[in-house]
Amino acid sequence: MIEVSGDSALELVSDDDSLGGMRPFLDGDEAVLGYEPQEGFLDRCWVLHTVAVGGKKVRWEDVLACVGKRLEDWQHTPSFRVFGGFDLPEDLETPELGEIDRDSLAHLIEVLARHSPDGLRTECYWAQAAIEDIGRPVPARRGRLDEALAHYDACAWPDWTVETQFPAHWWPLEGSWFVLTNWDLSATEVFGTPALIADLLADNRLDAVRHPSIAEVQGRFAEWREQAK
């Protein structure tokens, strides 16, 4: 269980902070919506943001099955486009775009803590996406893993006290895993060890799946497999 205080404890770091060598990548022209690592990790998966029908959380696959589709046949990255053009339930609550939902975040943190050197007290970097303030160094913070939910709440409308959304990138100082929520997508990409990814895929509280990365679908149209024939 993660205890949540009322205020964010993640501290802003200087624009001169190298973020453990990551700043040049996060500030790069290719990372405006978010930086996706291409090396340095043995495995990866997606944590799909929560979808609900009638207020009840459901899996993306269950929603798509109603219209005869499978996520594995979607030829692009996980986003709101997956649900476009179908006769879906009127009370369908589509996934958050560009920001992980709180429920998924809480469960993701618990799994990550089991694969972090100091558990929930593991020190991490938390960095925004460049699109939030184009032309300036990416704003970043530093703080423990167990402080993430308080920061999420501090970023949440309408009671926000932090004028940015929840960070697009976060990772432990020792670099064993990396989390990305691209601003244009409705899922969060997690990079790490095979053991971490296996735990995420096995956790029934998360809708975690294997699906092509952003780099792997670059240049493709956002369409279903049968449409691409």
Coordinates of C-alpha atoms in Angstrom, one line a residue:
M1 CA 0.0 0.0 0.0
I2 CA 1.3 3.4 -1.0
E3 CA 0.7 6.2 1.5
V4 CA -0.2 9.5 -0.1
S5 CA 0.5 12.9 1.5
G6 CA -1.4 16.0 0.6
D7 CA 1.5 17.8 -1.2
S8 CA 3.9 16.9 -3.9
A9 CA 7.4 16.3 -2.5
L10 CA 9.1 16.0 -5.9
E11 CA 11.7 18.8 -6.0
L12 CA 12.5 20.7 -9.2
V13 CA 16.1 20.3 -10.3
S14 CA 18.2 22.9 -12.2
D15 CA 18.1 23.1 -16.0
D16 CA 21.9 22.4 -15.7
D17 CA 21.2 19.0 -14.1
S18 CA 22.2 16.3 -16.6
L19 CA 19.5 14.0 -15.3
G20 CA 22.1 11.2 -15.1
G21 CA 23.1 11.8 -18.7
M22 CA 19.5 11.7 -20.1
R23 CA 18.9 15.4 -20.7
P24 CA 20.4 15.5 -24.2
F25 CA 18.0 12.8 -25.2
L26 CA 14.9 14.3 -23.6
D27 CA 15.7 17.7 -25.1
G28 CA 16.3 16.3 -28.6
D29 CA 14.3 17.2 -31.7
E30 CA 12.9 13.6 -31.9
A31 CA 11.6 13.6 -28.4
V32 CA 9.1 16.5 -28.5
L33 CA 6.2 14.2 -27.5
G34 CA 8.4 11.9 -25.4
Y35 CA 11.7 10.0 -25.6
E36 CA 11.6 6.3 -26.4
P37 CA 14.9 4.5 -25.6
Q38 CA 16.2 2.3 -28.5
E39 CA 18.8 0.5 -26.5
G40 CA 20.0 -0.3 -22.9
F41 CA 17.0 -2.4 -21.8
L42 CA 16.4 -6.1 -22.4
D43 CA 12.6 -6.0 -22.6
R44 CA 9.6 -3.7 -22.8
C45 CA 5.8 -3.7 -22.7
W46 CA 2.8 -1.3 -22.8
V47 CA 0.6 -0.5 -19.8
L48 CA -2.7 0.4 -21.5
H49 CA -4.6 3.3 -19.8
T50 CA -7.9 2.4 -18.2
V51 CA -11.0 1.9 -20.2
A52 CA -14.4 1.7 -18.4
V53 CA -17.9 0.7 -19.4
G54 CA -20.7 1.8 -17.1
G55 CA -18.1 2.9 -14.6
K56 CA -16.5 -0.6 -14.5
K57 CA -12.9 -1.1 -15.6
V58 CA -12.6 -3.4 -18.6
R59 CA -9.7 -4.5 -20.7
W60 CA -9.1 -3.0 -24.2
E61 CA -9.3 -6.5 -25.7
D62 CA -12.8 -7.0 -24.2
V63 CA -14.1 -3.8 -25.8
L64 CA -12.5 -4.6 -29.1
A65 CA -13.9 -8.2 -29.1
C66 CA -17.4 -6.7 -29.1
V67 CA -16.7 -5.4 -32.7
G68 CA -14.7 -8.4 -33.8
K69 CA -11.2 -6.9 -33.4
R70 CA -8.0 -7.8 -31.6
L71 CA -5.4 -5.4 -30.4
E72 CA -2.7 -7.4 -32.0
D73 CA -4.2 -6.6 -35.4
W74 CA -3.8 -2.9 -34.8
Q75 CA -0.9 -1.8 -36.9
H76 CA 0.1 1.2 -34.9
T77 CA 0.8 2.4 -31.3
P78 CA -2.0 2.2 -28.6
S79 CA -4.0 5.4 -28.7
F80 CA -7.6 6.7 -28.9
R81 CA -7.6 5.8 -32.6
V82 CA -8.0 2.1 -31.7
F83 CA -11.6 2.8 -30.7
G84 CA -12.5 5.1 -33.6
G85 CA -15.2 4.3 -36.1
F86 CA -16.9 1.5 -34.2
D87 CA -20.4 1.2 -32.7
L88 CA -19.2 1.0 -29.1
P89 CA -21.2 1.4 -25.8
E90 CA -22.4 4.9 -25.2
D91 CA -21.2 4.8 -21.7
L92 CA -17.6 3.8 -22.8
E93 CA -15.0 5.9 -21.0
T94 CA -12.0 6.0 -23.4
P95 CA -8.4 6.0 -22.0
E96 CA -6.5 9.0 -21.0
L97 CA -4.4 10.6 -23.8
G98 CA -0.8 11.5 -23.0
E99 CA -1.1 10.9 -19.2
I100 CA -1.4 7.6 -17.3
D101 CA -4.6 7.3 -15.2
R102 CA -4.2 7.2 -11.4
D103 CA -5.3 3.6 -10.9
S104 CA -2.8 2.3 -13.4
L105 CA -0.1 4.5 -12.0
A106 CA -0.6 3.2 -8.5
H107 CA -0.4 -0.5 -9.5
L108 CA 2.6 0.2 -11.8
I109 CA 4.5 1.9 -9.0
E110 CA 3.9 -1.2 -6.8
V111 CA 5.4 -3.5 -9.4
L112 CA 8.3 -1.2 -10.2
A113 CA 9.1 -1.0 -6.5
R114 CA 9.7 -4.7 -6.3
H115 CA 12.3 -4.3 -9.0
S116 CA 14.0 -1.2 -7.6
P117 CA 17.0 -1.1 -5.3
D118 CA 15.3 0.7 -2.4
G119 CA 11.7 -0.4 -3.1
L120 CA 9.2 2.5 -2.8
R121 CA 11.9 4.7 -1.4
T122 CA 14.0 4.5 -4.6
E123 CA 15.1 7.9 -5.8
C124 CA 14.0 8.7 -9.3
Y125 CA 14.1 11.4 -11.9
W126 CA 10.8 12.8 -13.3
A127 CA 10.9 14.7 -16.5
Q128 CA 8.2 16.4 -18.6
A129 CA 7.9 16.1 -22.4
A130 CA 9.5 18.9 -24.4
I131 CA 6.1 19.9 -26.0
E132 CA 5.0 21.4 -22.7
D133 CA 7.5 24.3 -23.1
I134 CA 9.1 24.0 -26.5
G135 CA 12.4 25.7 -26.9
R136 CA 13.4 25.5 -23.3
P137 CA 15.2 22.8 -21.3
V138 CA 12.8 20.0 -20.2
P139 CA 11.6 20.7 -16.7
A140 CA 12.5 17.8 -14.3
R141 CA 12.2 16.8 -10.7
R142 CA 13.8 14.4 -8.3
G143 CA 12.1 12.4 -5.6
R144 CA 11.1 8.9 -4.3
L145 CA 8.9 6.4 -6.0
D146 CA 6.4 6.6 -3.2
E147 CA 6.0 10.3 -3.7
A148 CA 4.6 9.9 -7.2
L149 CA 0.9 9.6 -6.4
A150 CA 1.0 12.8 -4.3
H151 CA 2.6 14.5 -7.3
Y152 CA -0.1 13.1 -9.6
D153 CA -2.8 14.6 -7.4
A154 CA -1.0 17.9 -7.3
C155 CA -1.1 17.9 -11.1
A156 CA -4.7 16.9 -11.4
W157 CA -7.5 19.4 -12.4
P158 CA -9.4 21.1 -10.8
D159 CA -7.4 21.2 -7.6
W160 CA -3.9 21.3 -9.1
T161 CA -1.1 23.0 -7.4
V162 CA 1.5 22.1 -10.0
E163 CA 1.1 23.7 -13.4
T164 CA 2.2 20.8 -15.5
Q165 CA 0.7 17.4 -16.1
F166 CA 2.2 14.2 -14.6
P167 CA 5.8 13.7 -16.0
A168 CA 6.1 11.9 -19.3
H169 CA 9.4 10.2 -18.3
W170 CA 10.5 8.7 -15.0
W171 CA 13.3 6.3 -14.0
P172 CA 15.5 5.4 -11.0
L173 CA 18.8 7.1 -10.6
E174 CA 20.6 3.8 -11.1
G175 CA 18.7 3.3 -14.5
S176 CA 17.4 -0.2 -14.2
W177 CA 14.0 0.7 -15.8
F178 CA 12.4 3.6 -17.7
V179 CA 8.8 4.7 -18.1
L180 CA 7.5 6.8 -21.0
T181 CA 4.0 8.2 -21.6
N182 CA 4.1 9.8 -25.1
W183 CA 1.8 12.8 -25.3
D184 CA 0.1 11.4 -28.4
L185 CA -0.7 7.9 -27.0
S186 CA -3.2 6.3 -24.5
A187 CA -0.7 3.9 -23.0
T188 CA 2.5 4.0 -21.0
E189 CA 5.6 2.2 -22.2
V190 CA 7.9 0.5 -19.7
F191 CA 11.4 -0.7 -20.3
G192 CA 13.4 -2.9 -18.0
T193 CA 14.5 -6.4 -17.2
P194 CA 12.7 -9.5 -18.5
A195 CA 11.7 -10.2 -14.8
L196 CA 10.1 -6.8 -14.5
I197 CA 8.2 -7.0 -17.8
A198 CA 7.0 -10.5 -16.9
D199 CA 5.6 -9.2 -13.6
L200 CA 3.8 -6.4 -15.4
L201 CA 2.3 -8.8 -17.9
A202 CA 1.2 -11.2 -15.2
D203 CA -0.4 -8.5 -13.0
N204 CA -4.2 -8.7 -13.5
R205 CA -4.7 -5.2 -12.0
L206 CA -2.9 -3.8 -15.0
D207 CA -3.8 -4.0 -18.7
A208 CA -0.3 -4.7 -19.8
V209 CA 0.5 -6.1 -23.3
R210 CA 3.2 -6.6 -25.8
H211 CA 2.7 -4.4 -28.8
P212 CA 5.1 -2.7 -31.3
S213 CA 7.1 0.2 -30.1
I214 CA 6.8 3.8 -31.5
A215 CA 10.0 3.3 -33.5
E216 CA 8.7 0.0 -34.9
V217 CA 5.6 1.5 -36.4
Q218 CA 7.2 4.7 -37.7
G219 CA 6.0 5.4 -41.2
R220 CA 2.9 3.1 -41.0
F221 CA -0.7 4.2 -41.2
A222 CA -2.8 3.9 -38.1
E223 CA -5.0 1.1 -39.3
W224 CA -6.1 -2.5 -38.8
R225 CA -4.2 -5.4 -40.4
E226 CA -6.9 -6.2 -42.9
Q227 CA -7.1 -2.6 -44.1
A228 CA -3.3 -2.7 -44.8
K229 CA -3.7 -5.6 -47.3

